[in-house]
Coordinates of C-alpha atoms and ligand atoms in Angstrom, one line a residue:
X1 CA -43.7 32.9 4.6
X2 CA -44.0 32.7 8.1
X3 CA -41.9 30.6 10.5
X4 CA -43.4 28.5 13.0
X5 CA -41.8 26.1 15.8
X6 CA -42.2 22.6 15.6
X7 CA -40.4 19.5 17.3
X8 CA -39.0 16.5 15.4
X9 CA -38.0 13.7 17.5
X10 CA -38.1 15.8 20.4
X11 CA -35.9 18.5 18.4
X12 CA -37.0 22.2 18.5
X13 CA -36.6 23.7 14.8
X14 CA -37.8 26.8 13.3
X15 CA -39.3 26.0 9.5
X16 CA -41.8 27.8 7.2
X17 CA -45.3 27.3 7.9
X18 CA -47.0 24.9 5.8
X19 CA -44.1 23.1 4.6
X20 CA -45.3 19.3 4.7
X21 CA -43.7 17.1 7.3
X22 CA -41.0 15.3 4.8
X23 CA -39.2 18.4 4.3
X24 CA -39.2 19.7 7.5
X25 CA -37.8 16.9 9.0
X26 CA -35.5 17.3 6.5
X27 CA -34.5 20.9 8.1
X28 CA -34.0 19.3 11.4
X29 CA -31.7 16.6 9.4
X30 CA -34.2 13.6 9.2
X31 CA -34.7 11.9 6.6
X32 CA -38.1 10.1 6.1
X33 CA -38.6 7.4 3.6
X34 CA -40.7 8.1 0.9
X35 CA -40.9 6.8 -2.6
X36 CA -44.1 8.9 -4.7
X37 CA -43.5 12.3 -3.0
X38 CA -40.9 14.4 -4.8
X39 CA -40.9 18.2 -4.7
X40 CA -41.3 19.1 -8.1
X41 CA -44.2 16.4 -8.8
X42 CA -46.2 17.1 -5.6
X43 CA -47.9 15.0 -3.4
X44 CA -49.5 11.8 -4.3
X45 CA -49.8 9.7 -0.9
X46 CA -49.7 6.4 -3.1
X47 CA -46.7 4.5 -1.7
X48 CA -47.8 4.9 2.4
X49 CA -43.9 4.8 3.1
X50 CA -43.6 8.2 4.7
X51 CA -45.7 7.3 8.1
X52 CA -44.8 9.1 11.2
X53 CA -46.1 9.4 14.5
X54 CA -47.7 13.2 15.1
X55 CA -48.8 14.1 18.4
X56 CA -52.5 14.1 19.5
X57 CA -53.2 12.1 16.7
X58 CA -53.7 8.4 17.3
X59 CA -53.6 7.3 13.7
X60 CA -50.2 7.3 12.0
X61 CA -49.9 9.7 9.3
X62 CA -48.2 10.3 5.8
X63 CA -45.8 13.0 6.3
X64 CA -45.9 14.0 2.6
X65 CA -49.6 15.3 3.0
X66 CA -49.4 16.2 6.8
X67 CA -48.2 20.1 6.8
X68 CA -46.5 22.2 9.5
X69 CA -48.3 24.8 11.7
X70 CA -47.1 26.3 14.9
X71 CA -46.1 23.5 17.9
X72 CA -46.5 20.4 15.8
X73 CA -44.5 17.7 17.2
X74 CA -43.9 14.4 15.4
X75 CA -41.6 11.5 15.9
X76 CA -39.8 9.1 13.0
X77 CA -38.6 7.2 15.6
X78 CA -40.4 5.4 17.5
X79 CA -40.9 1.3 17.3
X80 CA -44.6 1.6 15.8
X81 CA -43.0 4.0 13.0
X82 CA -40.1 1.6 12.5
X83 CA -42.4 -1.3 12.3
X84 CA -45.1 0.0 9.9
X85 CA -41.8 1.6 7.4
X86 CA -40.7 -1.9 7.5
X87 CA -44.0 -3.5 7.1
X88 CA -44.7 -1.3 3.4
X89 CA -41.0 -2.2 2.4
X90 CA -42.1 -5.6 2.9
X91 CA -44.9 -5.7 0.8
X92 CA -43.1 -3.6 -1.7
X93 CA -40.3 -6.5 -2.2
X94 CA -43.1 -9.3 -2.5
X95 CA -42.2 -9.5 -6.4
X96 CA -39.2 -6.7 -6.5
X97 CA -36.8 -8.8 -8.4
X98 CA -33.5 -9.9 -6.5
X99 CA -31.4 -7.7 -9.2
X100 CA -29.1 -5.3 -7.1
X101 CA -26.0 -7.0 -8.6
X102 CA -27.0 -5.9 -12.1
X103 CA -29.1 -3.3 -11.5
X104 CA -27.7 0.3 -12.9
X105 CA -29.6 2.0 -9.7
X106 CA -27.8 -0.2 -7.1
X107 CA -25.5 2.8 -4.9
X108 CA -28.3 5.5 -5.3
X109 CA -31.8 3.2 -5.1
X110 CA -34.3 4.5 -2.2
X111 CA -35.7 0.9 -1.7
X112 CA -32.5 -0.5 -1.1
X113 CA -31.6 2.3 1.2
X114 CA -34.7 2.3 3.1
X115 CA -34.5 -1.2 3.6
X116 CA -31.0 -1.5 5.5
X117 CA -32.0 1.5 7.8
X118 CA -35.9 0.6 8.0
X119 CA -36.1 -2.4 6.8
X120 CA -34.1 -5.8 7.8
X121 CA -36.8 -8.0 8.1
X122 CA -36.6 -11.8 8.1
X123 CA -37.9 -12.9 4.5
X124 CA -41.4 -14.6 5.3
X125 CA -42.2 -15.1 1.4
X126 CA -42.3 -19.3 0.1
X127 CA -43.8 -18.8 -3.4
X128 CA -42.9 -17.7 -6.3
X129 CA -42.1 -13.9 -7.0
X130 CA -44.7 -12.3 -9.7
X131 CA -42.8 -11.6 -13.1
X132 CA -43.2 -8.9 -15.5
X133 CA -41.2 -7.3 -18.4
X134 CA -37.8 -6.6 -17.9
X135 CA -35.2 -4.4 -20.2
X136 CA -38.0 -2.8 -22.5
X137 CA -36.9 0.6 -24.4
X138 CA -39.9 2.3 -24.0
X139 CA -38.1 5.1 -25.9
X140 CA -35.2 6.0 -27.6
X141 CA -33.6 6.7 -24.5
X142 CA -35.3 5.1 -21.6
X143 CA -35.4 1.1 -21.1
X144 CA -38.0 -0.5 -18.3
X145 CA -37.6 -2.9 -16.1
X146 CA -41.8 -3.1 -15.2
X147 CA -41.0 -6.1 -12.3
X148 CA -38.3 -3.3 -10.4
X149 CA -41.4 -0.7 -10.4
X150 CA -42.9 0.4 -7.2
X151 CA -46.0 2.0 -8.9
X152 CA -44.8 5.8 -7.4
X153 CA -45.9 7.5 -10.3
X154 CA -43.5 9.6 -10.1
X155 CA -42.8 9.2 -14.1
X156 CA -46.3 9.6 -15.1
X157 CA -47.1 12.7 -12.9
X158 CA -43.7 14.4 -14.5
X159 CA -45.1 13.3 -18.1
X160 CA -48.6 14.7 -17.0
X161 CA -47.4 17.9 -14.9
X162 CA -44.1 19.2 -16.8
X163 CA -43.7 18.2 -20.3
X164 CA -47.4 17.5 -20.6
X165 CA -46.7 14.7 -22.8
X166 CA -48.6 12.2 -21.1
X167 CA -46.6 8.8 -22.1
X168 CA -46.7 7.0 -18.4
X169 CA -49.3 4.9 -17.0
X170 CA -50.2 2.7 -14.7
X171 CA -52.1 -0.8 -16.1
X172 CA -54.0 -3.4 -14.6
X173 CA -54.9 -4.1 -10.4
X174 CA -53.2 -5.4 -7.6
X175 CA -49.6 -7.6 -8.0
X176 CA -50.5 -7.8 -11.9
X177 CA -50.5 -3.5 -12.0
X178 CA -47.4 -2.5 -14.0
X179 CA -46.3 0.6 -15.3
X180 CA -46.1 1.3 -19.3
X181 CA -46.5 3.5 -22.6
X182 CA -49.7 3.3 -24.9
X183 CA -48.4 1.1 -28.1
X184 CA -48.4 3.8 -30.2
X185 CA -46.4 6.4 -28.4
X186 CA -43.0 6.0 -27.1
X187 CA -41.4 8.2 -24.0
X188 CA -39.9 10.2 -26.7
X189 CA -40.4 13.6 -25.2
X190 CA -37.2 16.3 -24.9
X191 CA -37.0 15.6 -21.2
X192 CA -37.6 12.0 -21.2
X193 CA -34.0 11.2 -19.3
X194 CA -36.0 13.2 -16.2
X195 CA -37.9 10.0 -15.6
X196 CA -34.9 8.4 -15.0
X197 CA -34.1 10.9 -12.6
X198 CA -37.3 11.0 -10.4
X199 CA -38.0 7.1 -10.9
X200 CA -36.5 5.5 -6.9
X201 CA -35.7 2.5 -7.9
X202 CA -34.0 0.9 -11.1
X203 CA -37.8 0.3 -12.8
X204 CA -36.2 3.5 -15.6
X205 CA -32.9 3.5 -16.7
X206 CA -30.9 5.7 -19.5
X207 CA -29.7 3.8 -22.3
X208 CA -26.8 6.3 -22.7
X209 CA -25.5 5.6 -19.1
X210 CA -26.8 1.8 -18.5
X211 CA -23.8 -0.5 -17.6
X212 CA -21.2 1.7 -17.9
X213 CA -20.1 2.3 -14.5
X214 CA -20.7 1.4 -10.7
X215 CA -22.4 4.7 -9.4
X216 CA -20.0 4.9 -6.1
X217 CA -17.2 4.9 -8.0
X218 CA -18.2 8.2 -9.4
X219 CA -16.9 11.3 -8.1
X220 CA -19.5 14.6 -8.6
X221 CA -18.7 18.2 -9.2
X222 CA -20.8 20.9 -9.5
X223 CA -20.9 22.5 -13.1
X224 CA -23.1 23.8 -16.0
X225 CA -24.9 22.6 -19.0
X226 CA -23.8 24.1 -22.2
X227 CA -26.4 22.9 -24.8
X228 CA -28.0 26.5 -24.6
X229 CA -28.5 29.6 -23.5
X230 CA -30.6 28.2 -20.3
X231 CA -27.3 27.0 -18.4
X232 CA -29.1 24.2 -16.1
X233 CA -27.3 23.6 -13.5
X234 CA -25.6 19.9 -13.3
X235 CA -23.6 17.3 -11.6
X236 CA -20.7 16.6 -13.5
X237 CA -19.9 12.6 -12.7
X238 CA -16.6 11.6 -13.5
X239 CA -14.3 8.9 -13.2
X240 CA -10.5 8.1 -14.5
X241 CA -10.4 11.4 -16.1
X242 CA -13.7 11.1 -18.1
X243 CA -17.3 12.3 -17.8
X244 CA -19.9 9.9 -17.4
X245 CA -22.9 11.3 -17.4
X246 CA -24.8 15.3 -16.3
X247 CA -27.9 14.8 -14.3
X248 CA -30.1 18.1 -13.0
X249 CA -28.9 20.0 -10.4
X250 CA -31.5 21.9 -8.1
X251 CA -32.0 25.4 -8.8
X252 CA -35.3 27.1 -8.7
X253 CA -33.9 30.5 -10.5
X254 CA -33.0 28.5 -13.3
X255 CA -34.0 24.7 -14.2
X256 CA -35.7 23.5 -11.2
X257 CA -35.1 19.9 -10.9
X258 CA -34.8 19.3 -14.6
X259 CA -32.9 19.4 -17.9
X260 CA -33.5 18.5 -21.4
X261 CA -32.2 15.1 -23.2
X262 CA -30.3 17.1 -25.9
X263 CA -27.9 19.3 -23.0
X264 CA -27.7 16.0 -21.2
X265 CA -25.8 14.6 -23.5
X266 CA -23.6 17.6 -24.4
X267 CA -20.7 15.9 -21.9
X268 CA -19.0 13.7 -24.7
X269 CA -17.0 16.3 -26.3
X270 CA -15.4 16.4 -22.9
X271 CA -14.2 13.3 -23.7
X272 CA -13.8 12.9 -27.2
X273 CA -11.5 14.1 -30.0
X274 CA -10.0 16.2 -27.4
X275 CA -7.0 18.7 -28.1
X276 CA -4.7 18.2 -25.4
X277 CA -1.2 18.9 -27.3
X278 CA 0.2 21.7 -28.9
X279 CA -0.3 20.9 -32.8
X280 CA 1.5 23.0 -35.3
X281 CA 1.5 22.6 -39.2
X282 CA 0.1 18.9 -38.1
X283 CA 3.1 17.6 -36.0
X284 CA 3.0 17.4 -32.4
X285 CA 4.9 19.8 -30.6
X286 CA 5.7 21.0 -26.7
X287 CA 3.1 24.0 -25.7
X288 CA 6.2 26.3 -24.6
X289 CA 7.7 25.9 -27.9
X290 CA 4.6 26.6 -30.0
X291 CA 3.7 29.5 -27.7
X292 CA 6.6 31.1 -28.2
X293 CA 6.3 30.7 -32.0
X294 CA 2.9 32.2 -31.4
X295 CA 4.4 35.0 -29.1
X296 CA 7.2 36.1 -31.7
X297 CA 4.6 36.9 -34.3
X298 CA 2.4 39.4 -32.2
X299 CA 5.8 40.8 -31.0
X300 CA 6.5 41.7 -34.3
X301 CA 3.2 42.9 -34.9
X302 CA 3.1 45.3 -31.6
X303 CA 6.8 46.2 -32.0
X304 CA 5.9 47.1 -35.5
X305 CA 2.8 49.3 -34.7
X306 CA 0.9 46.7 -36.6
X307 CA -1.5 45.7 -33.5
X308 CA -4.4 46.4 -36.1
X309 CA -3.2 43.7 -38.4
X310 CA -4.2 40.8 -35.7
X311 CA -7.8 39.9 -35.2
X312 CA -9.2 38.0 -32.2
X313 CA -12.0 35.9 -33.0
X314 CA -13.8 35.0 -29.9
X315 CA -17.1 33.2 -29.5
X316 CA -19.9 32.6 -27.1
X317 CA -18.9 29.2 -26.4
X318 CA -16.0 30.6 -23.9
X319 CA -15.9 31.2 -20.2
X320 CA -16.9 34.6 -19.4
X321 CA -13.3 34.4 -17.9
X322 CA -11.7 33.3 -21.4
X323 CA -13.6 36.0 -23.0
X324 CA -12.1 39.0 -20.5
X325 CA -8.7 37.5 -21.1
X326 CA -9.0 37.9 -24.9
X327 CA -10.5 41.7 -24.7
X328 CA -7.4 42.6 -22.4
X329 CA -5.1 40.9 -24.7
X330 CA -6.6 42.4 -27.5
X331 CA -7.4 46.1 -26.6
X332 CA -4.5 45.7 -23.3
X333 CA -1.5 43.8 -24.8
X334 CA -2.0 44.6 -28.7
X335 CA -3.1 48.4 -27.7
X336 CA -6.1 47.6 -30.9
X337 CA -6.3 44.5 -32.0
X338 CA -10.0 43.9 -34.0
X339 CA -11.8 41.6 -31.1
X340 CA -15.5 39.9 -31.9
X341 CA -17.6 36.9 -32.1
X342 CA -20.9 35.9 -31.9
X343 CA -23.1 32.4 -32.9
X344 CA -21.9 30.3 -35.4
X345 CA -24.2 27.3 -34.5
X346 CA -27.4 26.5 -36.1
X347 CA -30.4 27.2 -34.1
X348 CA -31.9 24.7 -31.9
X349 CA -35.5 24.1 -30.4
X350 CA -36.6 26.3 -28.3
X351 CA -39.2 25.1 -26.0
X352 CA -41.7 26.1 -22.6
X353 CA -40.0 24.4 -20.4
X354 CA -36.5 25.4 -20.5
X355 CA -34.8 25.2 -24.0
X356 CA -33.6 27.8 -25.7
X357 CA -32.9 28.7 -29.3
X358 CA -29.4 29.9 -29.0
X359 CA -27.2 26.9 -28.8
X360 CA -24.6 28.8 -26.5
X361 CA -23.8 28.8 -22.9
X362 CA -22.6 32.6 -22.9
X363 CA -23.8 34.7 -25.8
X364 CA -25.1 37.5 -22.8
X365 CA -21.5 37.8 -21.5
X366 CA -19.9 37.9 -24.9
X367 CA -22.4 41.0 -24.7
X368 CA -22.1 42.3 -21.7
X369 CA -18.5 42.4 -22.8
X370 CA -18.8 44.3 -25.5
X371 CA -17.8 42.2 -27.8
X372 CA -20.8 40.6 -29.8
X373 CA -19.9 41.4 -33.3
X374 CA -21.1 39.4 -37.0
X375 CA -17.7 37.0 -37.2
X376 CA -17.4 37.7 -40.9
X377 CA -17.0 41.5 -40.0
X378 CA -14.4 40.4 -37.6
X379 CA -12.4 38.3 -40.1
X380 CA -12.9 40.6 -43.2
X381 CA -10.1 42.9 -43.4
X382 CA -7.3 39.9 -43.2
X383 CA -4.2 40.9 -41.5
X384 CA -1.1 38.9 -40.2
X385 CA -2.4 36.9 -37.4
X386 CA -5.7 35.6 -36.7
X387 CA -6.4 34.0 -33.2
X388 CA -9.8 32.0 -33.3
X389 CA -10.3 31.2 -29.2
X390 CA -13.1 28.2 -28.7
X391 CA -15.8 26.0 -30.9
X392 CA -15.1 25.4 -34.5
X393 CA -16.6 28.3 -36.4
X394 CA -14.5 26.4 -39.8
X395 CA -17.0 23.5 -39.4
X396 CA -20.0 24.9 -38.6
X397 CA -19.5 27.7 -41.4
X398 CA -17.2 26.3 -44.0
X399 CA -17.9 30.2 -46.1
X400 CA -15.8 31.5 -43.9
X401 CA -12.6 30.0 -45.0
X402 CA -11.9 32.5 -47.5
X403 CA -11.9 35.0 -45.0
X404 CA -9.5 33.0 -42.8
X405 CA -7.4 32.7 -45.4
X406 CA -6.8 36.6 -45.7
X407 CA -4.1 36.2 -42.5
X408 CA -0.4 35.0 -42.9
X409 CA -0.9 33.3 -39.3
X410 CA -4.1 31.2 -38.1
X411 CA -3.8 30.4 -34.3
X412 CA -6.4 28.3 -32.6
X413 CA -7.2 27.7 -28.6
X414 CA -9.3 25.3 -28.2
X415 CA -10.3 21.9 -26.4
X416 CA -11.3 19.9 -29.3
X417 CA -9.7 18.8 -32.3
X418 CA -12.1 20.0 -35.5
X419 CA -12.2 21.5 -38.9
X420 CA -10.6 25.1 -37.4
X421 CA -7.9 23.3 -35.5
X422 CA -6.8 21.2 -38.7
X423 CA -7.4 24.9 -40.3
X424 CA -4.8 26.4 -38.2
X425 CA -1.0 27.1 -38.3
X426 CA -0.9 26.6 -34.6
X427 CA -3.7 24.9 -32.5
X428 CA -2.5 25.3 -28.9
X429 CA -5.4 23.0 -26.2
X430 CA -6.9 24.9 -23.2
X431 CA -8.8 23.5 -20.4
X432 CA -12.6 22.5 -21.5
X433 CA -15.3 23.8 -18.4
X434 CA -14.7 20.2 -17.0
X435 CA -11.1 20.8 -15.8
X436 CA -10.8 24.5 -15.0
X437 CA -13.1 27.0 -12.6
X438 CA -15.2 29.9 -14.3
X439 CA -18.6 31.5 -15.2
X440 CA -21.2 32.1 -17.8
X441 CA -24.2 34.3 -18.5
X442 CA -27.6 32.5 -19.0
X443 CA -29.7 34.6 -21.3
X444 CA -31.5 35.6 -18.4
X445 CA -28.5 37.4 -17.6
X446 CA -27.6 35.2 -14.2
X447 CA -24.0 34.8 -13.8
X448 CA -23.5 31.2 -12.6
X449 CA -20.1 29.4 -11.4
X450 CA -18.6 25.8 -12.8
X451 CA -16.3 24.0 -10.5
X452 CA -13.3 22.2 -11.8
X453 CA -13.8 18.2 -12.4
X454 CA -10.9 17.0 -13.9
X455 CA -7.3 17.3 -14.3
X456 CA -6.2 19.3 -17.3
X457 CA -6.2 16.7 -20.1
X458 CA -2.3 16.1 -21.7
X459 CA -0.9 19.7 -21.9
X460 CA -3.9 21.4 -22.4
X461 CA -3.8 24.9 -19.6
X462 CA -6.6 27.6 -18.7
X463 CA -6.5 30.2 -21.6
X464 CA -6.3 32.8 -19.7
X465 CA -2.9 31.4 -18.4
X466 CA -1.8 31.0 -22.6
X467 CA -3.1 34.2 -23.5
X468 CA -0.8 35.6 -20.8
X469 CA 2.2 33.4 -21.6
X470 CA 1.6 34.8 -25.5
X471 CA 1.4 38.5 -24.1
X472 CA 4.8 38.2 -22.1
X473 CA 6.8 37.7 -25.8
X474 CA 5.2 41.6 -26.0
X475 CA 7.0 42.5 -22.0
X476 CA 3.5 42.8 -20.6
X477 CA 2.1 40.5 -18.4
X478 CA -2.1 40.0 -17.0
X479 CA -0.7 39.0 -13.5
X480 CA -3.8 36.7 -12.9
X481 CA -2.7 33.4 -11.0
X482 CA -6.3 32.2 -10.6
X483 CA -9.9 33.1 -11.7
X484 CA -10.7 35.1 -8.8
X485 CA -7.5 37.2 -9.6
X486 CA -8.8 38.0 -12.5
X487 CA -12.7 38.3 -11.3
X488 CA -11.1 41.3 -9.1
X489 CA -10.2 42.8 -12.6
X490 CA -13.1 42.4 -14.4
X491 CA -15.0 43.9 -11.4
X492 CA -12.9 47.1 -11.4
X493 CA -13.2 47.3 -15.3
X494 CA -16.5 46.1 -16.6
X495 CA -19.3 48.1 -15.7
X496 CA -21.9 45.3 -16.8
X497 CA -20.2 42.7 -14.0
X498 CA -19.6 45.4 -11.1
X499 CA -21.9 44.6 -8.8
X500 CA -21.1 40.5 -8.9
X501 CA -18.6 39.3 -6.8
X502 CA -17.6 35.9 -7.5
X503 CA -17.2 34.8 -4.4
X504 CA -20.8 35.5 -4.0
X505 CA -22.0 33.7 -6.8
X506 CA -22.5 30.6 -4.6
X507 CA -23.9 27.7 -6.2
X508 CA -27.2 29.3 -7.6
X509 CA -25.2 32.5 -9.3
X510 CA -26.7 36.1 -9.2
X511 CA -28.7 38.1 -11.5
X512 CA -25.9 40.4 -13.2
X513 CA -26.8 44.5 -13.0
X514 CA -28.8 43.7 -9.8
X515 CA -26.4 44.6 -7.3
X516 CA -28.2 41.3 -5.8
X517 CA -25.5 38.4 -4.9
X518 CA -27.2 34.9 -4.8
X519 CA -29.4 34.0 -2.4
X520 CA -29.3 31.1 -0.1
X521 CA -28.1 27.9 -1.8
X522 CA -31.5 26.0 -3.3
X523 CA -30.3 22.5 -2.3
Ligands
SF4_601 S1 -41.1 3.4 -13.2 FE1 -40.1 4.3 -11.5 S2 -41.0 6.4 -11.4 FE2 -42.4 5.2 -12.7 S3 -43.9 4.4 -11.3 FE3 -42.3 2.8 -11.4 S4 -41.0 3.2 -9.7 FE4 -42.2 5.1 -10.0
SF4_602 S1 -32.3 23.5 -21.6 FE1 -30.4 24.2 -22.4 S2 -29.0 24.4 -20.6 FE2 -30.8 23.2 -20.0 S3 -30.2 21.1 -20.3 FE3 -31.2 21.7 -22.1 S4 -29.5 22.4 -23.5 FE4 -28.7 22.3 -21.4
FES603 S1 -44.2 9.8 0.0 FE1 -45.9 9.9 1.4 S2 -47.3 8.4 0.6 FE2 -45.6 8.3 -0.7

């Protein structure tokens, strides 16, 4: 697209042509209020709040629907701006309820931030406020609050537009006009949580999250959804050493603005029935003293030139980073161990939008790894000790038990206690995607980076680091002190990942094979 010169607030910036006025006062680091504009929904022009001042015009215009072309100036700052911005907030808080104090959108609510740096007008109004339904579920996992709506349409438009479900709409005329569903159909659509997202104010609210926590006592960190194959991109919010909720990251390679209600939710195992001590034959024990029982039996097995009689079962659950770690320390350390995994999960819906089937964050790096193998073919031959790294492949395939029980030794790394944990000799807790750095493979084969959240719950450490500590028992050690130590590795080793550097991966990844590192970040 071609870039053109335009002046905002008497600012000179270079943009592309025919982006509209809101974003590229954005470029120039202006923010203008707007409620129904968003820019995966388009332009409506409905709320008037966007108004700025463009030259040669004598009318002030909506900056949503106003669009950039070569020596445009505009101003957001001058007093008739500032006056008409205050004058729609004013009419929009005629009947907006006086609810910040309990509202779940207070900290991140446009009409509340609009008002203290447009607004601040002496309250003129001396009748009652207009009332209208509050705390509705108007699905399974939306609740409305119709008096807190300022008819964007922001909801209905992504109903209409993206999911083509069609649920929103707007009823009735003037102060009585009120958004709602039809009787007989709920917001019950796979994305309904993006209505949340997109609504301004606190008019939508998710029933998972509701009342739960104060939003600026969050802290955020950029991460990955792992309900699928897809891997939207995320905000992790945490607090106190637990996640709170994921909402949709931006990343136009990958999810655009959105996610599905299903992955949203995928944070509570984060938090629950988590692994975070060393467990072995039930008791509680210290991690160096359980992976030194660990390391003393594939000792004996390498010393022994029994390296075939271990198994590694690995799974495309894990951390691109986890899974190089266990094909070093199986093929590396062992010199032969048998190494595979591949999906024990059920299926899930797969979808237009953005779901996928495969239930796994990183069954294309378990592939480009080499090591996508049938997990019964893994575990058939039995042997002396069986490590099972990540997800429960016990509890979500209970047939394979008699195959687990063909090794004198089951050793389990994982994050959450399950039926393989309590299956195991020796369950020893690594770091969830939450509290450690790494990667995975979308099925799309883009390599995309999680940043660490949290602390490392209890004693639970990366598994690369445990694999290491197990493979110095053998006088061999990985040497890897951090995950780009062991990036370097990878690089130098695996053909499929040669061309991605991880410090390029930036915050939208790269296409893996392409030689192509990210581009520009989309946000
Ligand atoms: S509920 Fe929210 S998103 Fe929907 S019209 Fe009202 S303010 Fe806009
Ligand atoms: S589409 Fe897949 S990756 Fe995206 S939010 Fe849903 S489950 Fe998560
Ligand atoms: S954002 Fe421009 S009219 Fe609503």
């Amino acid at each position: 697209m071609a870039k053109v010169k335009i002046q905002v607030n008497g600012r000179e910036v270079e943009v592309d042509e025919g982006l509209n006025l809101i974003e590229a006062a954005r470029i120039a680091g202006v923010e203008v209020p707007h409620f129904c504009y968003h820019p995966g929904l388009g332009v409506d022009g409905n709320c008037r709040q966007c108004l700025v001042e463009i030259d040669g015009i004598p009318k002030l215009q909506i900056a949503c629907n106003s669009f950039v072309k070569d020596g445009l100036a505009f101003r957001t700052d001058t007093e008739r701006v500032t006056r008409m911005q205050a004058g729609v907030l004013e009419f929009l808080f005629l009947n907006h309820p006086l609810d910040c104090p309990i509202c779940d959108q207070s900290g991140e609510c446009l009409l509340q931030d609009y008002y203290i740096s447009n607004g601040k007008y002496e309250s003129r109004l001396d009748t009652d406020k207009r009332h209208k339904r509050k705390a509705v579920p108007v699905g399974p996992r939306v609740m409305l609050d119709a008096e807190r709506c300022v008819l964007c349409s922001r909801c209905v438009r992504f109903c209409d537009k993206v999911t083509g479900t069609g649920e929103m709409r707007i009823v009735n005329r003037g102060n009585r006009a009120e958004i709602t569903t039809y009787p007989d159909r709920p917001l019950e659509n796979d994305y309904s949580l993006c209505t949340v997202d997109v609504c301004p104010v606190g008019a939508l609210t998710s029933k998972d999250f509701r009342f739960r926590k104060r939003v600026w006592h969050l802290q955020s960190a950029k991460s990955l959804c792992t309900g699928c194959s897809r891997g939207c991109n995320v905000y992790m919010e945490h607090e106190g050493g637990k996640v709170y909720r994921y909402r949709p990251r931006e990343n136009m390679h990958v999810n655009d603005f959105w996610m599905c209600d299903p992955g949203r939710l995928t944070y509570t195992p984060l938090n629950d029935e988590r692994l975070d001590v060393a467990i072995v034959t039930g008791e509680e024990r210290t991690l160096p003293e359980s992976i030194e029982q660990v390391g003393t039996w594939i000792n004996i097995a390498v010393a022994s030139g029994q390296s075939d009689s271990v198994a590694v079962l690995v799974s495309p659950q894990s951390s691109t980073e986890t899974l190089y770690a266990a094909k070093r320390f199986a093929k590396d350390i062992l010199g032969g161990a048998r190494i595979g995994g591949g999906n024990v999960r059920p299926a899930g819906v797969q979808d237009e939008i953005l779901r996928r089937a495969d239930a796994n964050p990183n069954s294309k790096g378990l592939e480009m790894l080499g090591l996508s193998a049938d997990p019964a073919a893994v575990l058939s031959a039995g042997g002396t000790v069986l490590l099972v790294i990540d997800d429960d492949p016990l509890g979500m395939n209970p047939d394979l038990a008699g195959a687990f029980g063909k090794f004198e030794h089951v050793v389990y790394l994982g994050s959450n206690e399950n039926a393989t944990s309590a299956k195991a000799e020796i369950a020893l807790p690594i770091t969830p995607h939450s509290e450690c750095d790494g990667t995975f493979v979308n099925f799309e084969g883009r390599v995309q980076r999680f940043w660490k959240a949290l602390t490392p719950r209890g004693d639970s450490l990366w598994s690369p680091t445990i694999m290491g500590r197990i493979a110095e028992f053998t006088g061999q050690e990985f040497g890897w002190k951090s995950v780009r130590d062991l990036w370097a590795d990878l690089q130098k080793t695996e053909d499929a990942f040669a061309a991605i550097d991880y410090a390029s991966l930036g915050e939208v990844g790269a296409a893996a094979g392409s030689g192509q590192p990210a581009s520009a970040s989309a946000e």
